[in-house]
Coordinates of C-alpha atoms in Angstrom, one line a residue:
M1 CA -125.9 -3.6 -47.9
Q2 CA -124.7 -6.7 -46.1
K3 CA -121.3 -8.4 -46.8
A4 CA -121.7 -12.1 -46.8
I5 CA -118.3 -14.2 -46.4
Y6 CA -118.3 -18.0 -46.9
T7 CA -115.3 -20.0 -45.9
T8 CA -115.0 -23.6 -46.5
V9 CA -113.2 -25.5 -43.7
G10 CA -112.5 -29.2 -42.8
I11 CA -113.9 -30.9 -39.9
D12 CA -110.7 -30.7 -38.3
E13 CA -110.3 -27.0 -38.7
L14 CA -113.6 -26.2 -37.5
L15 CA -112.8 -25.4 -34.0
S16 CA -109.8 -23.5 -34.5
H17 CA -111.8 -21.1 -36.8
A18 CA -114.6 -20.8 -34.3
Q19 CA -112.2 -20.1 -31.6
A20 CA -110.4 -17.3 -33.8
L21 CA -113.8 -15.8 -34.9
K22 CA -114.6 -15.5 -30.8
G23 CA -111.3 -14.0 -30.4
V24 CA -112.3 -11.1 -32.6
G25 CA -115.7 -10.7 -31.1
A26 CA -117.7 -12.3 -33.7
R27 CA -121.5 -13.1 -32.7
F28 CA -123.1 -16.4 -33.5
V29 CA -126.5 -16.3 -35.4
Q30 CA -127.3 -19.8 -36.4
M31 CA -126.1 -23.1 -37.9
H32 CA -128.1 -25.1 -40.3
A33 CA -127.7 -28.7 -41.9
E34 CA -128.3 -29.7 -45.4
R35 CA -128.1 -33.1 -47.2
N36 CA -126.6 -33.4 -50.8
V37 CA -129.3 -35.5 -52.8
D38 CA -126.5 -36.3 -55.3
D39 CA -123.9 -38.2 -53.0
G40 CA -125.9 -38.3 -49.7
S41 CA -123.3 -36.4 -48.0
Y42 CA -124.1 -33.4 -45.4
R43 CA -123.2 -29.7 -45.2
L44 CA -123.1 -27.6 -42.4
V45 CA -123.1 -23.8 -42.4
Y46 CA -122.5 -21.6 -39.4
T47 CA -123.4 -18.1 -39.5
F48 CA -121.8 -15.2 -37.5
I49 CA -121.7 -11.6 -37.3
N50 CA -118.2 -10.3 -37.4
V51 CA -118.5 -7.4 -34.8
R52 CA -115.2 -6.0 -35.8
A53 CA -116.0 -6.0 -39.4
A54 CA -119.4 -4.6 -38.5
Q55 CA -118.0 -1.5 -36.8
E56 CA -115.8 -0.7 -39.9
H57 CA -118.7 -1.2 -42.2
I58 CA -121.3 0.8 -40.2
A59 CA -118.6 3.7 -40.1
Q60 CA -118.5 3.6 -43.9
D61 CA -122.2 2.6 -45.4
G62 CA -124.1 1.4 -42.4
S63 CA -124.0 -2.4 -43.2
Y64 CA -122.2 -5.1 -41.5
A65 CA -120.4 -8.5 -42.3
I66 CA -121.9 -11.8 -42.3
E67 CA -119.4 -14.7 -41.7
N68 CA -120.1 -18.2 -42.6
L69 CA -118.1 -21.3 -41.9
V70 CA -118.9 -24.3 -44.4
V71 CA -118.2 -27.8 -43.7
E72 CA -118.9 -29.9 -46.8
G73 CA -118.7 -33.4 -47.9
I74 CA -119.7 -34.9 -44.4
D75 CA -120.5 -38.6 -43.8
Q76 CA -123.2 -39.5 -41.6
Y77 CA -121.0 -41.4 -39.3
Q78 CA -118.3 -38.8 -39.1
E79 CA -117.7 -37.0 -35.8
I80 CA -118.3 -33.4 -35.8
P81 CA -116.9 -31.4 -32.8
S82 CA -119.4 -29.1 -31.1
I83 CA -118.5 -25.5 -31.2
S84 CA -120.6 -24.8 -28.0
S85 CA -117.6 -24.5 -25.8
Y86 CA -117.0 -21.1 -27.6
Y87 CA -120.7 -20.3 -28.5
P88 CA -123.3 -21.9 -26.2
A89 CA -126.3 -20.8 -28.2
V90 CA -125.2 -23.1 -31.0
F91 CA -126.7 -26.1 -28.8
P92 CA -130.2 -26.2 -30.2
F93 CA -129.0 -26.1 -34.0
E94 CA -126.5 -28.7 -33.3
N95 CA -129.0 -30.8 -31.4
E96 CA -131.7 -30.4 -34.4
A97 CA -129.0 -31.4 -37.0
H98 CA -128.4 -34.7 -34.8
D99 CA -132.2 -35.0 -34.5
L100 CA -133.0 -34.6 -38.0
F101 CA -130.1 -36.2 -39.8
G102 CA -128.4 -38.4 -37.2
L103 CA -125.1 -36.4 -37.5
A104 CA -122.7 -37.3 -34.9
I105 CA -122.1 -33.9 -33.1
T106 CA -119.8 -34.6 -30.0
D107 CA -119.0 -32.8 -26.7
M108 CA -122.0 -30.7 -26.8
Q109 CA -121.9 -28.1 -23.6
V110 CA -125.1 -26.6 -22.1
D111 CA -124.9 -24.1 -19.5
F112 CA -127.9 -21.4 -20.0
K113 CA -127.9 -20.7 -16.1
G114 CA -131.7 -20.7 -16.1
F115 CA -132.2 -18.5 -19.3
F116 CA -131.4 -18.5 -23.0
Y117 CA -128.3 -17.2 -24.5
Q118 CA -127.6 -13.6 -23.7
V119 CA -124.9 -11.1 -24.7
S120 CA -123.6 -8.1 -22.8
T121 CA -123.4 -5.6 -25.7
A122 CA -126.4 -3.7 -27.0
E123 CA -125.3 -3.5 -30.6
P124 CA -125.5 -5.0 -33.3
M125 CA -128.3 -7.8 -32.6
S126 CA -128.0 -8.3 -29.0
V127 CA -130.5 -10.3 -27.3
I128 CA -130.5 -8.4 -23.9
T129 CA -129.0 -5.3 -22.3
P130 CA -126.6 -5.4 -19.7
E131 CA -128.8 -3.8 -17.2
V132 CA -131.3 -6.6 -17.8
K133 CA -128.9 -9.2 -17.6
A134 CA -127.4 -8.0 -14.3
A135 CA -130.9 -7.6 -12.9
R136 CA -132.1 -11.3 -13.6
E137 CA -128.5 -12.9 -12.3
K138 CA -129.1 -10.7 -9.2
A139 CA -132.8 -12.0 -8.8
M140 CA -131.7 -15.6 -9.3
K141 CA -128.9 -15.2 -6.5
V142 CA -131.3 -13.6 -4.3
R143 CA -133.9 -16.4 -4.9
A144 CA -131.3 -19.1 -4.3
A145 CA -130.1 -17.7 -1.1
A146 CA -133.7 -17.4 0.2
E147 CA -134.6 -21.0 -0.7
A148 CA -131.3 -22.3 1.0
K149 CA -132.1 -20.2 4.1
A150 CA -135.8 -21.6 4.2
R151 CA -134.4 -25.1 4.0
K152 CA -131.9 -24.6 6.7
A153 CA -134.4 -22.9 9.1
A154 CA -137.0 -26.0 8.6
A155 CA -134.0 -28.5 9.5
E156 CA -133.1 -26.6 12.4
K157 CA -136.7 -26.2 13.7
A158 CA -137.2 -30.2 13.2
A159 CA -133.8 -30.9 15.0
A160 CA -134.9 -28.7 17.8
A161 CA -138.5 -30.4 18.2
A162 CA -137.2 -33.8 18.0
A163 CA -134.4 -33.0 20.7
A164 CA -137.1 -31.5 22.7
A165 CA -139.1 -34.5 22.4
G166 CA -136.2 -36.6 23.2
D167 CA -135.4 -35.0 26.4
A168 CA -138.9 -35.0 27.7
A169 CA -139.1 -38.7 27.1
G170 CA -135.7 -39.2 28.7
A171 CA -136.9 -37.3 31.9
A172 CA -139.9 -39.4 32.2
A173 CA -138.0 -42.8 31.9
Q174 CA -135.3 -41.9 34.2
P175 CA -136.6 -43.9 37.3
D176 CA -136.9 -46.9 35.4
A177 CA -133.6 -48.7 35.1
A178 CA -135.1 -51.0 32.2
A179 CA -135.2 -48.0 30.2
G180 CA -131.4 -48.3 29.8
S181 CA -128.6 -46.0 30.7
D182 CA -128.4 -42.1 29.9
A183 CA -125.9 -42.8 27.3
Q184 CA -127.9 -45.1 25.4
H185 CA -131.0 -42.7 25.7
D186 CA -128.9 -39.7 24.5
E187 CA -127.8 -41.9 21.4
A188 CA -131.1 -42.8 20.5
A189 CA -132.4 -39.2 20.9
A190 CA -129.5 -37.9 18.6
K191 CA -130.4 -40.5 16.1
A192 CA -134.1 -39.6 16.2
A193 CA -133.5 -36.0 15.9
L194 CA -131.0 -36.4 12.8
K195 CA -133.7 -38.5 11.1
A196 CA -136.4 -35.9 11.9
A197 CA -134.1 -33.1 10.3
E198 CA -133.4 -35.1 7.2
L199 CA -137.1 -35.7 6.7
E200 CA -138.0 -32.1 7.3
A201 CA -135.2 -30.9 4.9
K202 CA -136.7 -33.2 2.1
L203 CA -140.1 -32.1 2.9
A204 CA -138.9 -28.4 2.7
A205 CA -137.4 -29.2 -0.7
M206 CA -140.6 -30.7 -2.3
D207 CA -143.5 -29.0 -3.9
P208 CA -145.8 -27.7 -1.1
E209 CA -148.8 -29.6 -2.0
K210 CA -146.9 -33.0 -2.3
A211 CA -145.1 -32.2 0.9
A212 CA -148.5 -31.7 2.7
K213 CA -149.8 -35.1 1.4
V214 CA -146.6 -36.5 2.8
R215 CA -147.1 -35.0 6.3
A216 CA -150.8 -36.1 6.3
A217 CA -149.7 -39.6 5.7
L218 CA -147.0 -39.6 8.3
A219 CA -149.3 -38.2 10.7
A220 CA -152.1 -40.9 9.9
K221 CA -149.2 -43.6 10.4
A222 CA -148.2 -42.2 13.8
A223 CA -151.7 -42.1 15.0
R224 CA -152.2 -45.8 14.1
D225 CA -149.0 -46.8 15.7
K226 CA -150.1 -44.9 18.9
Q227 CA -153.5 -46.9 18.8
K228 CA -151.8 -50.1 18.4
K229 CA -149.3 -49.3 21.3
E230 CA -152.1 -48.4 23.4
A231 CA -154.4 -51.2 22.7

């Protein structure tokens, strides 16, 4: 048999009670909002599994303790502090209370790092095992490193190509004094290489299909400019 505990707290006490539950290892389960039809006030109920109490009850009769924090008599315009700094998984529930009832829940913090709320202990009522959590985090790091390496390689390749093109143009223009000094040419080539590298880095970060369309448009523009110059 489950043991349910209800503790009524004031808005100004909510964070301290949530912190205390976090300190003893309690797990967040859900939060829901209700409207009192008699006076129009609102009621919030935050539900947790008290792990320490659960361990004690499991040792006795196989049940676990459910703890509820109840905040009553809330005016629609009162500010309610978010407990997401202690329990990130509360965010969708707090957001729903805001969207459905217009309650002013402040300082919501969201940091799911690419996947939804996970816990590192298998029992009771965990969402993910430590092994799967570690594997997912490792995969995310490997993918991020590979993407960063690909962007860097593309930028370096574009810079090298632009620099080579600049050197070739400089060699061809060397006999002509009207082309300007070597220093001026080097500066122009450096600017061209930097611009090309920045463009290539942007293209590498784009969706491949979109990047291909941009490259095609740039190539078409370059061809038109060449035709105008030769005409």
